[in-house]
Short mmCIF file of N, CA, C and O in Angstrom, two decimals:
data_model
loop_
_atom_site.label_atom_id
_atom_site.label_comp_id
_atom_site.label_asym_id
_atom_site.label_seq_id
_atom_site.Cartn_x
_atom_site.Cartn_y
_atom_site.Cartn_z
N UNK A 1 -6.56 13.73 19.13
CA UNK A 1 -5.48 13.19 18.31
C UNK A 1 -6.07 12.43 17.12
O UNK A 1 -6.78 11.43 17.17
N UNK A 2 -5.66 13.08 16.07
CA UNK A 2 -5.82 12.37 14.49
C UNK A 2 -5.32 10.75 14.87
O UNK A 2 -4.26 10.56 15.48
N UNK A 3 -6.24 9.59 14.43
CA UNK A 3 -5.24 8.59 13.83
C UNK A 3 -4.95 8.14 12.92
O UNK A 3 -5.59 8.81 12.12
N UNK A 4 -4.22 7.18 12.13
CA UNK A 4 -4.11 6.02 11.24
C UNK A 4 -6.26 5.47 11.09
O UNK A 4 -7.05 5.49 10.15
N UNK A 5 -6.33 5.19 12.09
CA UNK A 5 -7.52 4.60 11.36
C UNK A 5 -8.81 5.58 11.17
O UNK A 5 -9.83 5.24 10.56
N UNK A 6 -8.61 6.88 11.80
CA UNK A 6 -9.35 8.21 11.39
C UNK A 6 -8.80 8.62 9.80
O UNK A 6 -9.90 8.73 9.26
N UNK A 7 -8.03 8.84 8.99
CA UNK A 7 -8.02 8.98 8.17
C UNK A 7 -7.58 7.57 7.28
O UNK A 7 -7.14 7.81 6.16
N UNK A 8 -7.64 6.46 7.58
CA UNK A 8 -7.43 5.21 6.38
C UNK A 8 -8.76 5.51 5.41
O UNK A 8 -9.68 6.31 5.56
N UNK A 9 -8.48 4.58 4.40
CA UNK A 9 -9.48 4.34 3.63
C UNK A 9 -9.86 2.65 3.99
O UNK A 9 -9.07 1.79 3.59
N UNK A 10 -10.90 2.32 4.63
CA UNK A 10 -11.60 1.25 5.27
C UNK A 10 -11.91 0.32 4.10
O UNK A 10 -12.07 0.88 3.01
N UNK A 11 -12.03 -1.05 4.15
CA UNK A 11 -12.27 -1.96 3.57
C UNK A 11 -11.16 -2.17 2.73
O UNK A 11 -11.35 -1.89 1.55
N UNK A 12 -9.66 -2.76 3.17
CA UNK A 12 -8.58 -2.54 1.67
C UNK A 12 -8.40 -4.75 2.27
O UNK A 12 -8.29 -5.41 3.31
N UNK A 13 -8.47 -4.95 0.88
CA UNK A 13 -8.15 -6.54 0.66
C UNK A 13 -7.08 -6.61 0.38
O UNK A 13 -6.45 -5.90 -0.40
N UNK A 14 -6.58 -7.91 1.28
CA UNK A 14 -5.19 -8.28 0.50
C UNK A 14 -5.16 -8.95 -0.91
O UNK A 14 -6.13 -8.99 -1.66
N UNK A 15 -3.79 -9.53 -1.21
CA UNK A 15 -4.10 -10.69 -2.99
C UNK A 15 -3.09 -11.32 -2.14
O UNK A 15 -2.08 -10.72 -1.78
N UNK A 16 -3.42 -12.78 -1.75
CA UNK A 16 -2.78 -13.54 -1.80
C UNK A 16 -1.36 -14.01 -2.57
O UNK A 16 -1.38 -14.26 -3.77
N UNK A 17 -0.18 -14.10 -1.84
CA UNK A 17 1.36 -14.41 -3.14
C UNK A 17 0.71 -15.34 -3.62
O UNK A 17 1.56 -15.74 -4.41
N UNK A 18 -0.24 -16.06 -3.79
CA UNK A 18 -0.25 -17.28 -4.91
C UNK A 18 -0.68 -16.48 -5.66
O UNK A 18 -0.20 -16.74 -6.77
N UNK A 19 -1.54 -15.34 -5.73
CA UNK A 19 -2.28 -15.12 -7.11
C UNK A 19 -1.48 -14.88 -8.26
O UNK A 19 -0.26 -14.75 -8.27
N UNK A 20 -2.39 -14.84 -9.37
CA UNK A 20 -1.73 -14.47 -10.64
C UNK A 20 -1.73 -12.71 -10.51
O UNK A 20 -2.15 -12.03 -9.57
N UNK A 21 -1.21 -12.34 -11.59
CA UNK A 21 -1.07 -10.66 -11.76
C UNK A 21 -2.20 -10.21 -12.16
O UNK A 21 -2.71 -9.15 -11.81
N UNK A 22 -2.94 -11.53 -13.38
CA UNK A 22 -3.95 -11.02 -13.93
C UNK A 22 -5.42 -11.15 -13.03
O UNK A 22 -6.44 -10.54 -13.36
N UNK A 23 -5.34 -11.96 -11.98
CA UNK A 23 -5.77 -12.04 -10.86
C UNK A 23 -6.27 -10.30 -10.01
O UNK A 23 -7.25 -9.61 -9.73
N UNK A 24 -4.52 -10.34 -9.92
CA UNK A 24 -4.44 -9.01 -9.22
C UNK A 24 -5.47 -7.83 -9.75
O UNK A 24 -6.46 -7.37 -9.19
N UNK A 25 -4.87 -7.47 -11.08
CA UNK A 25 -5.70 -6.45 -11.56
C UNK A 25 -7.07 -6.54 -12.11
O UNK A 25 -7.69 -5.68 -12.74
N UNK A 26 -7.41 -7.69 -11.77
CA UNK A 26 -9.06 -7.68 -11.59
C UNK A 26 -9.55 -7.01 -10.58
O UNK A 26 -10.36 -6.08 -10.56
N UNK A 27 -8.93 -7.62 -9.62
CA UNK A 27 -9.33 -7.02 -8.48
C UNK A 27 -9.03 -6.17 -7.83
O UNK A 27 -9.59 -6.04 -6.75
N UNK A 28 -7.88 -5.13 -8.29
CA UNK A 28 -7.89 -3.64 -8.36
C UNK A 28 -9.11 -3.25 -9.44
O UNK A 28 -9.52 -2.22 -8.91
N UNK A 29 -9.68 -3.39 -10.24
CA UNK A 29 -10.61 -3.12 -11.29
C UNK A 29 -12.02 -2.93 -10.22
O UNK A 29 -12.86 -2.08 -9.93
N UNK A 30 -11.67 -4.15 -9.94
CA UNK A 30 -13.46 -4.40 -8.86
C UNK A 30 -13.16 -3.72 -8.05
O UNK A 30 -14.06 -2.87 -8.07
N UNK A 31 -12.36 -3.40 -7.13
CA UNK A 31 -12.06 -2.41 -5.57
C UNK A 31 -11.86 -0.75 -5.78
O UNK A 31 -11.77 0.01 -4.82
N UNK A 32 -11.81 -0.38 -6.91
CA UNK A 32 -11.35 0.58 -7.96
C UNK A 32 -9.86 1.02 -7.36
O UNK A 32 -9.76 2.24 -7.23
N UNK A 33 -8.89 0.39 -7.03
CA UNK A 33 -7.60 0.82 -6.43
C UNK A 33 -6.29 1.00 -7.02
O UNK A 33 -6.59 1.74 -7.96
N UNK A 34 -5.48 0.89 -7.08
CA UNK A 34 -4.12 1.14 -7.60
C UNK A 34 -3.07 0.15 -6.95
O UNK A 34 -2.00 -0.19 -7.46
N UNK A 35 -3.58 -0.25 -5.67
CA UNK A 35 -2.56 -1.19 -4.89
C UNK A 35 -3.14 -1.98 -4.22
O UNK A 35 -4.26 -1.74 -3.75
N UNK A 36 -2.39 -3.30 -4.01
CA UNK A 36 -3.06 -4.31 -3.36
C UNK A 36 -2.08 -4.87 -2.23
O UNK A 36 -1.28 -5.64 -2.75
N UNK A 37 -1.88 -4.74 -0.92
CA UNK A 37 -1.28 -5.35 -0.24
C UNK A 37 -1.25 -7.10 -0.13
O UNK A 37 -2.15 -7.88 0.19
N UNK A 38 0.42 -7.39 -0.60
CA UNK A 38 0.42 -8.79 -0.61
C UNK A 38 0.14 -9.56 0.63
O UNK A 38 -0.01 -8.88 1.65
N UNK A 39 0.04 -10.85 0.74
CA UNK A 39 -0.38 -11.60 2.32
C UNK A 39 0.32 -12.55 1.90
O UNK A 39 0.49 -12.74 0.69
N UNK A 40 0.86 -13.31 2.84
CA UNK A 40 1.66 -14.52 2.74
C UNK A 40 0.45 -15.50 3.09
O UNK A 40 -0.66 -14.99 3.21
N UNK A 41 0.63 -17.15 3.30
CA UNK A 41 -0.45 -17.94 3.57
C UNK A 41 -0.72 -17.65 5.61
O UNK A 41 -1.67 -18.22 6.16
N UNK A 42 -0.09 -17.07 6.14
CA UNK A 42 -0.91 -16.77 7.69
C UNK A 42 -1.09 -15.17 7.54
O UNK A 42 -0.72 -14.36 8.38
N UNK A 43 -1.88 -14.79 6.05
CA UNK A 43 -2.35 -13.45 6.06
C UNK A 43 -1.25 -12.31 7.41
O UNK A 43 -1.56 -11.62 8.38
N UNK A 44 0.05 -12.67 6.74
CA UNK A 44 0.85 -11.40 7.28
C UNK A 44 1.49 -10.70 6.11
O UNK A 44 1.66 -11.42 5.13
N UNK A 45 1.88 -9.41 6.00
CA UNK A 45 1.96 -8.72 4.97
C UNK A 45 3.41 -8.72 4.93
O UNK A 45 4.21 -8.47 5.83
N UNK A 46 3.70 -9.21 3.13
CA UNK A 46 4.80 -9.50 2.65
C UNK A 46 4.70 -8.67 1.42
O UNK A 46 5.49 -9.05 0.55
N UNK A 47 4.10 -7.81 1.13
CA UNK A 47 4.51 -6.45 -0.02
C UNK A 47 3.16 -5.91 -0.24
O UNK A 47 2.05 -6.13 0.24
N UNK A 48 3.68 -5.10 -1.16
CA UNK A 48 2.57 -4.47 -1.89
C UNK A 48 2.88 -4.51 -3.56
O UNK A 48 3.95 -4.45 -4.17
N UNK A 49 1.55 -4.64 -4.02
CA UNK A 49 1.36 -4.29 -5.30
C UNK A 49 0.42 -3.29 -5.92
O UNK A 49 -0.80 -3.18 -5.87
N UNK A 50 1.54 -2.47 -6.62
CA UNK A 50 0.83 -1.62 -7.74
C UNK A 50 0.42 -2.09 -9.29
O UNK A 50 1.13 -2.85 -9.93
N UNK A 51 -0.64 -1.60 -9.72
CA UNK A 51 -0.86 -1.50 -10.93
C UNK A 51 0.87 -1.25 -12.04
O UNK A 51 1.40 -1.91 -12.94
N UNK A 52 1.21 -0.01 -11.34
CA UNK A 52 2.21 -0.28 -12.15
C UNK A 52 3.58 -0.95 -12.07
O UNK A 52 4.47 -0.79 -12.91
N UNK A 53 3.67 -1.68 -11.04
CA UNK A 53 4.53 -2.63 -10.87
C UNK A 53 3.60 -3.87 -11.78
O UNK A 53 4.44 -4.62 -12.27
N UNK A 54 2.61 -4.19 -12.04
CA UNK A 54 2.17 -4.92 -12.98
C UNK A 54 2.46 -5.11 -14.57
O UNK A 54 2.74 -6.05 -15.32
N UNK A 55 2.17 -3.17 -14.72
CA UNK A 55 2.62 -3.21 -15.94
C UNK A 55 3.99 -2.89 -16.25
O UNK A 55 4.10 -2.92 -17.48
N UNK A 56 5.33 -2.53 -15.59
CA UNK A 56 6.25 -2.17 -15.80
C UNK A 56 7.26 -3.54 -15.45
O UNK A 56 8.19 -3.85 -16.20
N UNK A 57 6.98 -4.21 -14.35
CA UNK A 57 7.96 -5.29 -13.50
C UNK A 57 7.38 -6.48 -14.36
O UNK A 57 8.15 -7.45 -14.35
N UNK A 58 5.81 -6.73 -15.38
CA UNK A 58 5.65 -7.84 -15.73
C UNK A 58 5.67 -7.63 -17.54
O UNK A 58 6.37 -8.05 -18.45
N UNK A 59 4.34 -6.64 -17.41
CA UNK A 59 3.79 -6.89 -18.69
C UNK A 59 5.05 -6.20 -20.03
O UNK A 59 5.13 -6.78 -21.11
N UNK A 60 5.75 -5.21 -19.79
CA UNK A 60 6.79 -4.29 -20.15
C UNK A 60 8.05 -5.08 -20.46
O UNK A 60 8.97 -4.69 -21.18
N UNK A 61 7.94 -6.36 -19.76
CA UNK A 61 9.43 -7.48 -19.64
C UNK A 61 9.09 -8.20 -20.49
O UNK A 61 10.03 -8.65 -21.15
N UNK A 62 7.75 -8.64 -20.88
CA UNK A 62 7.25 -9.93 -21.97
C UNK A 62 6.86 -10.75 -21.55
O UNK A 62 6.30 -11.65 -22.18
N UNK A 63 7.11 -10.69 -19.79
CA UNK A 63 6.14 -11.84 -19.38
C UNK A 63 4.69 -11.87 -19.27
O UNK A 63 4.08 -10.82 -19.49
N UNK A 64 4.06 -12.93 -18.95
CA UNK A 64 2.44 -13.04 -19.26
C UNK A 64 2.01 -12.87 -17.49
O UNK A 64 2.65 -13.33 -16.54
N UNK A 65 0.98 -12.22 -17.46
CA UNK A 65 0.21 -11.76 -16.35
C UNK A 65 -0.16 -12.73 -15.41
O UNK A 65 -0.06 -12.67 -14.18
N UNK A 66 -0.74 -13.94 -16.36
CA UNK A 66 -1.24 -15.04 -15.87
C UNK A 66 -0.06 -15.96 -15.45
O UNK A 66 -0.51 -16.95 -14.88
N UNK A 67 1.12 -15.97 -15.52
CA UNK A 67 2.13 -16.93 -15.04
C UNK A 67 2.37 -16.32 -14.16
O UNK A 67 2.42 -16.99 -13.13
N UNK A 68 2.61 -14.96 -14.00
CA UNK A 68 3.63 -14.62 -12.37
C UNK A 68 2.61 -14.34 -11.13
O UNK A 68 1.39 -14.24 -11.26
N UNK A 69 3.32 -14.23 -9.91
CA UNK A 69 2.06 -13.89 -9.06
C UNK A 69 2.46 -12.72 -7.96
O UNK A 69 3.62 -12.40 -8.23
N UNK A 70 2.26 -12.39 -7.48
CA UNK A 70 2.17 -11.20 -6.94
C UNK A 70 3.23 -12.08 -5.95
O UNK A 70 3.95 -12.63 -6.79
N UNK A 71 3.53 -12.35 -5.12
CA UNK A 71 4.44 -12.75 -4.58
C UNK A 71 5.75 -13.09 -4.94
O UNK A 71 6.67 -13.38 -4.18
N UNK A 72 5.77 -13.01 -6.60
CA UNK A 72 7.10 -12.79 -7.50
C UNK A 72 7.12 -11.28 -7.64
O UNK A 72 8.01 -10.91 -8.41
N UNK A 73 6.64 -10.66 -7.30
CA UNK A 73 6.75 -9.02 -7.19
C UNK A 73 7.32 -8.36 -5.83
O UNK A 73 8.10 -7.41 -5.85
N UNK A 74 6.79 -9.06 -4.47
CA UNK A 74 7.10 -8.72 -3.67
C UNK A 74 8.66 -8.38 -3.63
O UNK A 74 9.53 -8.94 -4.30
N UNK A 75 8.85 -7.26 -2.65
CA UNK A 75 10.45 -6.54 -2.67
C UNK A 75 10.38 -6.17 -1.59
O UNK A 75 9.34 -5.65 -1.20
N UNK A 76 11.37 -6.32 -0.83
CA UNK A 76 11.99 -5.39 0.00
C UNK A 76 11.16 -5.61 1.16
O UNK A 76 10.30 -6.50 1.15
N UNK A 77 11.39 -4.70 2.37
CA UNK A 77 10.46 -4.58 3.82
C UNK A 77 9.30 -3.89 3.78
O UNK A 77 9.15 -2.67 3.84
N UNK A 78 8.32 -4.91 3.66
CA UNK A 78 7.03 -4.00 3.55
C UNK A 78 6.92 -3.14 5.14
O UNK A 78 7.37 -3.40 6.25
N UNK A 79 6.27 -2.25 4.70
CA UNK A 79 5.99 -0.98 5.86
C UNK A 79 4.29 -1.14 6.08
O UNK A 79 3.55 -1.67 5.26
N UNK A 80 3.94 -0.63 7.18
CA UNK A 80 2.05 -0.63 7.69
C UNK A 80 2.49 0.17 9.08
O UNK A 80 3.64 0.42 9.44
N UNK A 81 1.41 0.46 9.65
CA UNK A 81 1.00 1.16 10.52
C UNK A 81 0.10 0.43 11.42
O UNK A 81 -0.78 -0.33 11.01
N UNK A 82 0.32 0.67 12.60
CA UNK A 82 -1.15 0.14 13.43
C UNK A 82 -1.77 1.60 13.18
O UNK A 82 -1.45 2.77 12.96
N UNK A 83 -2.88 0.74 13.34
CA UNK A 83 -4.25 1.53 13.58
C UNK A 83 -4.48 3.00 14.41
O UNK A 83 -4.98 4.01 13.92
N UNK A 84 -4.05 2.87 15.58
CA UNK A 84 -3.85 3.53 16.76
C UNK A 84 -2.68 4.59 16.73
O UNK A 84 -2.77 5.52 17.53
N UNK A 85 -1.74 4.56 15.99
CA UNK A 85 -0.94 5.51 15.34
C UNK A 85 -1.38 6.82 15.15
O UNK A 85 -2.38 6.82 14.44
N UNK A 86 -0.99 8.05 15.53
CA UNK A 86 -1.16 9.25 15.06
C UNK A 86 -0.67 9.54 13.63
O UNK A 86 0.07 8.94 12.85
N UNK A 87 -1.49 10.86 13.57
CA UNK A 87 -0.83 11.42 11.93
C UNK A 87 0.40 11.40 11.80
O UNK A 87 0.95 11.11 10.74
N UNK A 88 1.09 11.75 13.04
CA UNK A 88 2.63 12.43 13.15
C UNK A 88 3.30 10.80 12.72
O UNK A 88 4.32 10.98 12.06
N UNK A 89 3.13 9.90 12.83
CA UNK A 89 3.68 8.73 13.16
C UNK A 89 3.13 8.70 11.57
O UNK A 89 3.94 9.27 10.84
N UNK A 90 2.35 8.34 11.09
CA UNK A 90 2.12 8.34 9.63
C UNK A 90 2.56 8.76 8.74
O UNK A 90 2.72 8.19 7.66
N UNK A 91 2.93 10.15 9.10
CA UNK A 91 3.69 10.88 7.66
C UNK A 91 4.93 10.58 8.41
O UNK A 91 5.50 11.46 7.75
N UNK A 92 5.86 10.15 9.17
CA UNK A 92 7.11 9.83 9.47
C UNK A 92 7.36 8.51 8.47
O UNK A 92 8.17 8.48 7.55
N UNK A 93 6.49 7.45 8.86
CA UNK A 93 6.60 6.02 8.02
C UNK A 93 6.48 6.49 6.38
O UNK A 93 7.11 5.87 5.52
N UNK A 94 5.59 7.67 6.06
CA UNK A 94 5.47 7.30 4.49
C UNK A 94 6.73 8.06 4.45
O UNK A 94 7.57 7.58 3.69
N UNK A 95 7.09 9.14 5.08
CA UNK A 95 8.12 9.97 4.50
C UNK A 95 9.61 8.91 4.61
O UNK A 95 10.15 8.44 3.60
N UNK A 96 9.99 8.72 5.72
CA UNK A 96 10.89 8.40 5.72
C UNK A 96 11.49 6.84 4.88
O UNK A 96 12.59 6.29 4.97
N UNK A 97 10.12 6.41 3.98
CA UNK A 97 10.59 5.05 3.68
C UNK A 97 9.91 5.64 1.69
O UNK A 97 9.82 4.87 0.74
N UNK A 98 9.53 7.35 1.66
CA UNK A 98 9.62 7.41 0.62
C UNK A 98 8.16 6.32 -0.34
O UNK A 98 8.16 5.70 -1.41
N UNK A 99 7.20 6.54 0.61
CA UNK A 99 6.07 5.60 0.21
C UNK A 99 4.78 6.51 0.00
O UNK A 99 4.61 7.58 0.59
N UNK A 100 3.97 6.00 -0.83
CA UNK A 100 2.51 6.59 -1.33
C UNK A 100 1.50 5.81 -0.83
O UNK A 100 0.41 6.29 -0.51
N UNK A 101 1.67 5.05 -0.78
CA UNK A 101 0.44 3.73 0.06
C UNK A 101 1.13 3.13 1.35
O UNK A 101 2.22 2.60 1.57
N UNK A 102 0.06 3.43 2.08
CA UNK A 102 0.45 2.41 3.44
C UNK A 102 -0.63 1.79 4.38
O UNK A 102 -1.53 2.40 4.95
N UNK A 103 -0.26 0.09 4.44
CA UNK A 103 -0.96 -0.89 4.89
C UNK A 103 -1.90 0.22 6.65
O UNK A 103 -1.55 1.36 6.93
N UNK A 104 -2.50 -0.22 7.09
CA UNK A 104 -3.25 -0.34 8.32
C UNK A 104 -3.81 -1.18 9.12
O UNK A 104 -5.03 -1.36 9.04
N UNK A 105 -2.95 -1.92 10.13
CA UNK A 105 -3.10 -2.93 10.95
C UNK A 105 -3.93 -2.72 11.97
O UNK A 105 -4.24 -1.58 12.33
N UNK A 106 -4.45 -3.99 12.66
CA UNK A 106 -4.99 -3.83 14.37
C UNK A 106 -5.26 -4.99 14.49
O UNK A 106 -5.74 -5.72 13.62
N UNK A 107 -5.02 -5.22 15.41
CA UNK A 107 -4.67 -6.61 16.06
C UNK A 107 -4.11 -8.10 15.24
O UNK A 107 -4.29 -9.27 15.61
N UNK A 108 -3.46 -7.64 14.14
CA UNK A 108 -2.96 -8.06 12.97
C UNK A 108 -3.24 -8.58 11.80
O UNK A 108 -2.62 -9.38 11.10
N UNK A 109 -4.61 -7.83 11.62
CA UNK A 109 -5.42 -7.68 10.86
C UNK A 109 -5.33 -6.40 9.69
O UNK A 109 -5.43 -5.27 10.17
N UNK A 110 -5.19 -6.48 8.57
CA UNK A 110 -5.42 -5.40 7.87
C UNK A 110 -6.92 -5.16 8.02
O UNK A 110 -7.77 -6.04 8.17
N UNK A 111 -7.17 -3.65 7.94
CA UNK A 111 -8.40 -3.29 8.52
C UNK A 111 -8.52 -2.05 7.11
O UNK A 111 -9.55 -1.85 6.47
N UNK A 112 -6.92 -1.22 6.87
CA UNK A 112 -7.37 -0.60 5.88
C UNK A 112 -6.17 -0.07 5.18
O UNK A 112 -5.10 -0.68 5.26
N UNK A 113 -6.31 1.58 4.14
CA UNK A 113 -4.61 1.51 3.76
C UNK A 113 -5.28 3.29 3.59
O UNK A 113 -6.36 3.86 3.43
N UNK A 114 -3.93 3.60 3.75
CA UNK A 114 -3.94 5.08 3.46
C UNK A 114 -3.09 5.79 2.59
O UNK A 114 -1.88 5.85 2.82
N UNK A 115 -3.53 6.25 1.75
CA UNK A 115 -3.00 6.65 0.17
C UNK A 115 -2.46 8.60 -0.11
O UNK A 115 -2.21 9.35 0.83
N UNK A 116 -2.44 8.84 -0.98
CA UNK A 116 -2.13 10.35 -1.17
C UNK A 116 -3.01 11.10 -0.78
O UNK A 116 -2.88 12.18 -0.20
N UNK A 117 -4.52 10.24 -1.27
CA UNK A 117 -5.69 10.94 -1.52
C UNK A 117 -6.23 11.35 -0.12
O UNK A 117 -6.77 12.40 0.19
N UNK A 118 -5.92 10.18 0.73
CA UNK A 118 -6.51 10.20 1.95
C UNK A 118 -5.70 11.08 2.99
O UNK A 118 -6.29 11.49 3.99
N UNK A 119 -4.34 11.39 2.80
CA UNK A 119 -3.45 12.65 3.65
C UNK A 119 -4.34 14.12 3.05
O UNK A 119 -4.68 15.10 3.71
N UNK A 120 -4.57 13.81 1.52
CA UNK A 120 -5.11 15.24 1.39
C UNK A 120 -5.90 15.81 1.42
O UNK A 120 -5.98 16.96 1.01
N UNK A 121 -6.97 15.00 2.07
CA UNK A 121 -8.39 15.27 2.88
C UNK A 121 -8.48 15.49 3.95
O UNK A 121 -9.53 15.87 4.48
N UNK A 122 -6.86 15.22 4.86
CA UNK A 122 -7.00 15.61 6.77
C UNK A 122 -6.16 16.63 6.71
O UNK A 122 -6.39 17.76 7.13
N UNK A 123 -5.11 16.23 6.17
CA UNK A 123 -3.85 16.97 6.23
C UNK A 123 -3.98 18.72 5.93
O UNK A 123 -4.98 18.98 5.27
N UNK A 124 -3.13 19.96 6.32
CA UNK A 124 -2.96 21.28 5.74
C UNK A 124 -2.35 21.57 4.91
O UNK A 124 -1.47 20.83 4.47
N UNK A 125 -2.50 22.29 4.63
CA UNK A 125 -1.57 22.81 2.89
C UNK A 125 -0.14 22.33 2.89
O UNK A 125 0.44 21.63 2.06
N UNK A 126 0.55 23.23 4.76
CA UNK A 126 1.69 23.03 4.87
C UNK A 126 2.32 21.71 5.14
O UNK A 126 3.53 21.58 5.31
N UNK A 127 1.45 20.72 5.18
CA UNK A 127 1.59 19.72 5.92
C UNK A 127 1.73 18.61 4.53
O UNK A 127 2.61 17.76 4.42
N UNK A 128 0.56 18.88 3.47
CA UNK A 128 0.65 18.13 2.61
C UNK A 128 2.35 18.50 1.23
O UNK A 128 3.02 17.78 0.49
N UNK A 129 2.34 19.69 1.51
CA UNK A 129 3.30 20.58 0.63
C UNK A 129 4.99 19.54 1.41
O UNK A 129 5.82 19.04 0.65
N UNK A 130 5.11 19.46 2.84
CA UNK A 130 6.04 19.34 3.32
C UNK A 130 6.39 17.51 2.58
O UNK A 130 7.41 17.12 2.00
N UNK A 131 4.89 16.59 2.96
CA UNK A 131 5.46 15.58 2.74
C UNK A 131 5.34 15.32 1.20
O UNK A 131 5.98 14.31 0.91
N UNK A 132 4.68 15.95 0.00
CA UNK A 132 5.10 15.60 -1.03
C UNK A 132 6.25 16.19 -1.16
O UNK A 132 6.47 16.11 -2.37
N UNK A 133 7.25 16.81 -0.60
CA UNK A 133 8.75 17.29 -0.54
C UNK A 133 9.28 16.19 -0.66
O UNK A 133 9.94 15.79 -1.62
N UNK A 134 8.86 15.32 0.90
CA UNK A 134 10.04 14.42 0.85
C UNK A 134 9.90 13.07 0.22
O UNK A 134 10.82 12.29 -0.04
N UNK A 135 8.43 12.91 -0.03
CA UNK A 135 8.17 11.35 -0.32
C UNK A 135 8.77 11.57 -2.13
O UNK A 135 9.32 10.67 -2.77
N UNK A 136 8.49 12.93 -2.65
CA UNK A 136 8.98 12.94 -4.49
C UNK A 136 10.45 12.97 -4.18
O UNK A 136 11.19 12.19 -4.79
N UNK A 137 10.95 13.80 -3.28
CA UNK A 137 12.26 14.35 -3.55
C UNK A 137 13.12 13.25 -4.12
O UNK A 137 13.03 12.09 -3.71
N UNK A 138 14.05 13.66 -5.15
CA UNK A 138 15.25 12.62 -5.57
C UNK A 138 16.63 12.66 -4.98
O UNK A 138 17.34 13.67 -5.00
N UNK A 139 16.90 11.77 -4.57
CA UNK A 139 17.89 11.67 -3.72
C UNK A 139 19.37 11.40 -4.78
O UNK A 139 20.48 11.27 -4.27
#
């Protein structure tokens, strides 16, 4: 059995909600990533951030990078996976919540995150074909 932590991508950091944005995308710069899972102060996960929720939700509005913080971004019910999770259980969570990145827990620890890139290195043609169906599809 495939899991969650057989295909994650290992070593993913959180950004603290205090940080700044411009914070943030440093350190997508240094990690070379696109998303940063938010942490509240008892490192439990309260969103995610993209690059382009940076530039669209901040920089695009007129606000400055350095005033807001990633925890003024946070939205909605963040989604993750334990570790121990099968594939099948993986592409259910990204599909059904319509997601491209997803956290990877164990013992409530982020440990790692699993992205497009990383389904399309385990995953089969039919398999990858099915869930970019549903995760693009417009509803």
């Amino acid at each position: 059995m495939t899991t969650a932590a057989d295909i994650m991508h290992s070593g993913a950091r959180w950004i603290p909600a205090h940080e700044t944005l411009d914070r943030a995308a440093q350190l997508m710069r240094e990690l070379n990533v696109g998303a940063l899972p938010i942490s509240d102060e008892q490192e439990r996960l309260c969103g995610i951030l993209t690059d382009r929720d940076i530039v669209v939700g901040c920089v695009a509005m007129g606000h400055d990078p350095a005033q807001v913080t990633a925890g003024d971004m946070a939205q909605g019910t963040p989604r993750w996976i334990d570790a121990s999770a099968d594939i099948g259980e993986v592409l259910h969570e990204m599909q059904d919540h319509q997601i491209r990145r997803l956290p990877v827990i164990k013992d409530k620890k982020l440990v790692g995150m699993i992205s497009e890139a990383d389904l399309a290195t385990h995953l089969s043609d039919d398999q990858i074909a099915a869930w970019v169906e549903s995760v693009y599809a417009k509803n």
